[in-house]
Structure formats: structure tokens, C-alpha cells
Amino acid sequence: MKKIVTIQDISCFGKCSLTVALPIISAMGIETAVIPTAVLSTHTGGFTGYTFHDLSDDITDIANHWKALDLRFEAIYTGYLGSASQMRIVSDFFDNFKTPDNFIVVDPVLGDHGRLYAGFTDEFVANMRKLCAKADYIMPNMTEASLLLDFPYTENFTETFVKDILKRLAELGCRTPILTGVRFDEENEGAAAYDSKKDEYYFSFDKHVDRRLHGTGDIFASVFTGAATLGKSVQQSLDMSVRFIADCIEATMPCADEMWYGSCFELCLGKLIQYAKQ
Ligand code: PXL
């Protein structure tokens, strides 16, 4: 079996990060090892009064044990990280567990809707830029791209602008950046990727629904990492991720008010199992 290690927080309630990555990657038939970076009572997007317990010291201990066991992974995939100093620890993890045969995915979780998530600082953004330089794939949304590249946030996309952003993201040092939440018209929403080695662009779109759901970025990154681990091409991985996000949004719409903190992705896992087999 293929193995992925995913490094991100566990938000005990709220359907994001590890509580999303674990079921999704498992459903794709891939063994999922986890390193929790922090334990929160809920995610930080809309809840107040959440608890936060940093697990930075554990990351190093876990990595040392795994090194002694000679564990290897087809992919190393990081999501929400708890602090700027934690990113240095994760960077060391990359140095210890990257091999010529595996790849690194950094989902640069920084913010949404033009704003940084609660508790994040400029130092955090600067360290995330360095982590992106070590990745084979990164998958920012437009907010995160604007923070990483230091341009004013905008929702006005053109193909030329998206291609320019992707090129500049690749200049951070990552081979294949992916921009999520791309819209060129009212009807469609999707993602765009750029393989800087091949100098090729890829686009994938599905029906746009005018409703933002928390945790869809984590779902996208998990499906993309799973698909790439299964050996799918960039275009196939993009198509699978965009399609599954559309499935999740459609499944959530009937209960979207009650589900303001996440999506009903669980109802779509059967479809994902089928997509992964195709
Ligand atoms: O979905 C990204 C995410 C992950 N983990 C935590 C978060 C968020 C976004 O708000 O707060 C703890």
C-alpha cells in the first residue's frame, strides 16, 4: 500500500485539517500516517473561545522515532501549522524524510476572503514562503497567494493574471503551484496549476455555487495529494479534486446553515472511492 504522512492540527470539532485528511486519504486506498501539530477544541474560523495546545515538541520526538524505524512515505503533506517556530521543525522533517522517490505537498494555510486567519503574523507568512520553496506542490487560494507574493487581494481573475501568479509562485521554489478558487465567469469555479519544469498550465472547472464552506481547501489538498500519490497526472489530480469539491458543496447545500462550520463531505466518500479507482 502507498503511504502518506500528513502534518497538520487536529481541530476536535469543525471538520477540517486531520479530521478531513484522514478519512479522505484512507477512502482513496492509501495508508495515512499523521503528525498532529496542535490540538484545538474547534477550528478558528467562526468559533470563539477555542482551546489551543501546541505539539511542536512532539513533532521532533515522533520524527526521531520514525527515523529509527526507517519509515518511508510516498508523500509528505502539510496543512495548518500552529506557529512560526513550528515551521522550522516541519522544514527539518522534510530534510529527514524527503527521498529521491517521494514528493512534498505544502498547503500554505494562511487565510481566506482576503484576511489572515486568527493568530497568524507576518513572520508566519515569511516562514511559510520558505516552506513552499521545499515543496513539489503548493495549493494556495487567492488570499494565500496574495500573502505569499505580497500583492493586494482581488477577486478579479483573468487567465493572464492567474498564469502570472502561478509563475511567480513557482519562483518561490516550488515545481508545481496550484491556485484554488479560480473563476473566469459567473458559472464556473475551479483550480489552475503550472508545471514549471514542463512549462505547462492546467485548468479544471465545475459548476460555481455561491456559498463558501469551511474546510474545502483541506479537502482539495487531501484529494490532490491522494490522487498524485496514486500516480495520476496533474490534470487528472486537478479534475478529481475540483469534481469532489463540487460534490461536497452540492451535498452540503440542503443543510448549509446548520453546517456553517464545515461541509457534508462524508456523504460523498462513496463517490471518491470510485474516482480513485478510475
Ligand atoms: O481549514 C483550515 C484550518 C485548519 N485548522 C485550523 C483552522 C483552519 C482555518 O480556519 O482554524 C485550526
PDB file of N, CA and C in Angstrom, residues 2-6 31-35 66 70-76 93 97-99 101-103 229:
ATOM      1  N   LYS A   2       0.367   2.272  -0.686  1.00  0.00           N
ATOM      2  CA  LYS A   2       1.039   3.577  -0.655  1.00  0.00           C
ATOM      3  C   LYS A   2       0.798   4.208   0.710  1.00  0.00           C
ATOM      4  N   LYS A   3       1.747   5.030   1.125  1.00  0.00           N
ATOM      5  CA  LYS A   3       1.651   5.692   2.444  1.00  0.00           C
ATOM      6  C   LYS A   3       1.891   7.193   2.300  1.00  0.00           C
ATOM      7  N   ILE A   4       1.009   7.952   2.943  1.00  0.00           N
ATOM      8  CA  ILE A   4       1.200   9.409   3.039  1.00  0.00           C
ATOM      9  C   ILE A   4       1.361   9.758   4.512  1.00  0.00           C
ATOM     10  N   VAL A   5       2.242  10.705   4.829  1.00  0.00           N
ATOM     11  CA  VAL A   5       2.202  11.272   6.176  1.00  0.00           C
ATOM     12  C   VAL A   5       1.663  12.689   6.045  1.00  0.00           C
ATOM     13  N   THR A   6       0.646  12.979   6.841  1.00  0.00           N
ATOM     14  CA  THR A   6       0.109  14.336   6.827  1.00  0.00           C
ATOM     15  C   THR A   6       0.351  15.014   8.172  1.00  0.00           C
ATOM     16  N   GLU A  31      -2.668   4.404   2.858  1.00  0.00           N
ATOM     17  CA  GLU A  31      -2.418   4.430   4.309  1.00  0.00           C
ATOM     18  C   GLU A  31      -2.053   5.855   4.726  1.00  0.00           C
ATOM     19  N   THR A  32      -2.653   6.302   5.815  1.00  0.00           N
ATOM     20  CA  THR A  32      -2.453   7.693   6.247  1.00  0.00           C
ATOM     21  C   THR A  32      -1.817   7.740   7.625  1.00  0.00           C
ATOM     22  N   ALA A  33      -0.555   8.153   7.682  1.00  0.00           N
ATOM     23  CA  ALA A  33       0.097   8.391   8.966  1.00  0.00           C
ATOM     24  C   ALA A  33      -0.103   9.866   9.304  1.00  0.00           C
ATOM     25  N   VAL A  34      -0.218  10.178  10.585  1.00  0.00           N
ATOM     26  CA  VAL A  34      -0.483  11.572  10.960  1.00  0.00           C
ATOM     27  C   VAL A  34       0.522  12.090  11.982  1.00  0.00           C
ATOM     28  N   ILE A  35       0.848  13.363  11.863  1.00  0.00           N
ATOM     29  CA  ILE A  35       1.552  14.063  12.937  1.00  0.00           C
ATOM     30  C   ILE A  35       0.714  15.285  13.287  1.00  0.00           C
ATOM     31  N   TRP A  66      10.418   7.658  14.190  1.00  0.00           N
ATOM     32  CA  TRP A  66      10.159   7.138  12.835  1.00  0.00           C
ATOM     33  C   TRP A  66      11.462   6.934  12.055  1.00  0.00           C
ATOM     34  N   ASP A  70      13.032   3.582  10.336  1.00  0.00           N
ATOM     35  CA  ASP A  70      13.263   3.692   8.887  1.00  0.00           C
ATOM     36  C   ASP A  70      11.942   3.763   8.100  1.00  0.00           C
ATOM     37  N   LEU A  71      10.965   4.507   8.633  1.00  0.00           N
ATOM     38  CA  LEU A  71       9.686   4.646   7.914  1.00  0.00           C
ATOM     39  C   LEU A  71       9.861   5.544   6.696  1.00  0.00           C
ATOM     40  N   ARG A  72       9.188   5.181   5.618  1.00  0.00           N
ATOM     41  CA  ARG A  72       9.240   5.979   4.384  1.00  0.00           C
ATOM     42  C   ARG A  72       7.837   6.218   3.861  1.00  0.00           C
ATOM     43  N   PHE A  73       7.655   7.321   3.192  1.00  0.00           N
ATOM     44  CA  PHE A  73       6.329   7.705   2.705  1.00  0.00           C
ATOM     45  C   PHE A  73       6.400   8.136   1.241  1.00  0.00           C
ATOM     46  N   GLU A  74       5.351   7.805   0.483  1.00  0.00           N
ATOM     47  CA  GLU A  74       5.312   8.245  -0.926  1.00  0.00           C
ATOM     48  C   GLU A  74       5.095   9.762  -1.007  1.00  0.00           C
ATOM     49  N   ALA A  75       4.402  10.304   0.016  1.00  0.00           N
ATOM     50  CA  ALA A  75       4.176  11.754   0.016  1.00  0.00           C
ATOM     51  C   ALA A  75       4.175  12.293   1.440  1.00  0.00           C
ATOM     52  N   ILE A  76       4.676  13.518   1.572  1.00  0.00           N
ATOM     53  CA  ILE A  76       4.643  14.248   2.844  1.00  0.00           C
ATOM     54  C   ILE A  76       3.758  15.465   2.583  1.00  0.00           C
ATOM     55  N   PHE A  93      11.804  18.160   9.223  1.00  0.00           N
ATOM     56  CA  PHE A  93      11.152  16.885   8.907  1.00  0.00           C
ATOM     57  C   PHE A  93      11.299  16.594   7.405  1.00  0.00           C
ATOM     58  N   PHE A  97      12.997  13.257   5.763  1.00  0.00           N
ATOM     59  CA  PHE A  97      12.135  12.222   5.166  1.00  0.00           C
ATOM     60  C   PHE A  97      11.944  12.362   3.655  1.00  0.00           C
ATOM     61  N   LYS A  98      12.515  13.407   3.039  1.00  0.00           N
ATOM     62  CA  LYS A  98      12.449  13.520   1.571  1.00  0.00           C
ATOM     63  C   LYS A  98      13.437  12.512   0.993  1.00  0.00           C
ATOM     64  N   THR A  99      12.993  11.784  -0.034  1.00  0.00           N
ATOM     65  CA  THR A  99      13.874  10.863  -0.740  1.00  0.00           C
ATOM     66  C   THR A  99      13.793  11.218  -2.236  1.00  0.00           C
ATOM     67  N   ASP A 101      12.474   9.523  -4.383  1.00  0.00           N
ATOM     68  CA  ASP A 101      11.260   8.932  -4.943  1.00  0.00           C
ATOM     69  C   ASP A 101       9.956   9.529  -4.395  1.00  0.00           C
ATOM     70  N   ASN A 102      10.022  10.338  -3.369  1.00  0.00           N
ATOM     71  CA  ASN A 102       8.740  10.838  -2.842  1.00  0.00           C
ATOM     72  C   ASN A 102       8.587  12.339  -3.131  1.00  0.00           C
ATOM     73  N   PHE A 103       7.418  12.877  -2.784  1.00  0.00           N
ATOM     74  CA  PHE A 103       7.201  14.300  -3.053  1.00  0.00           C
ATOM     75  C   PHE A 103       6.560  14.982  -1.851  1.00  0.00           C
ATOM     76  N   THR A 229      -0.426  10.730  -5.372  1.00  0.00           N
ATOM     77  CA  THR A 229       0.221   9.540  -4.794  1.00  0.00           C
ATOM     78  C   THR A 229      -0.164   8.275  -5.552  1.00  0.00           C
TER      79      THR A 229
END
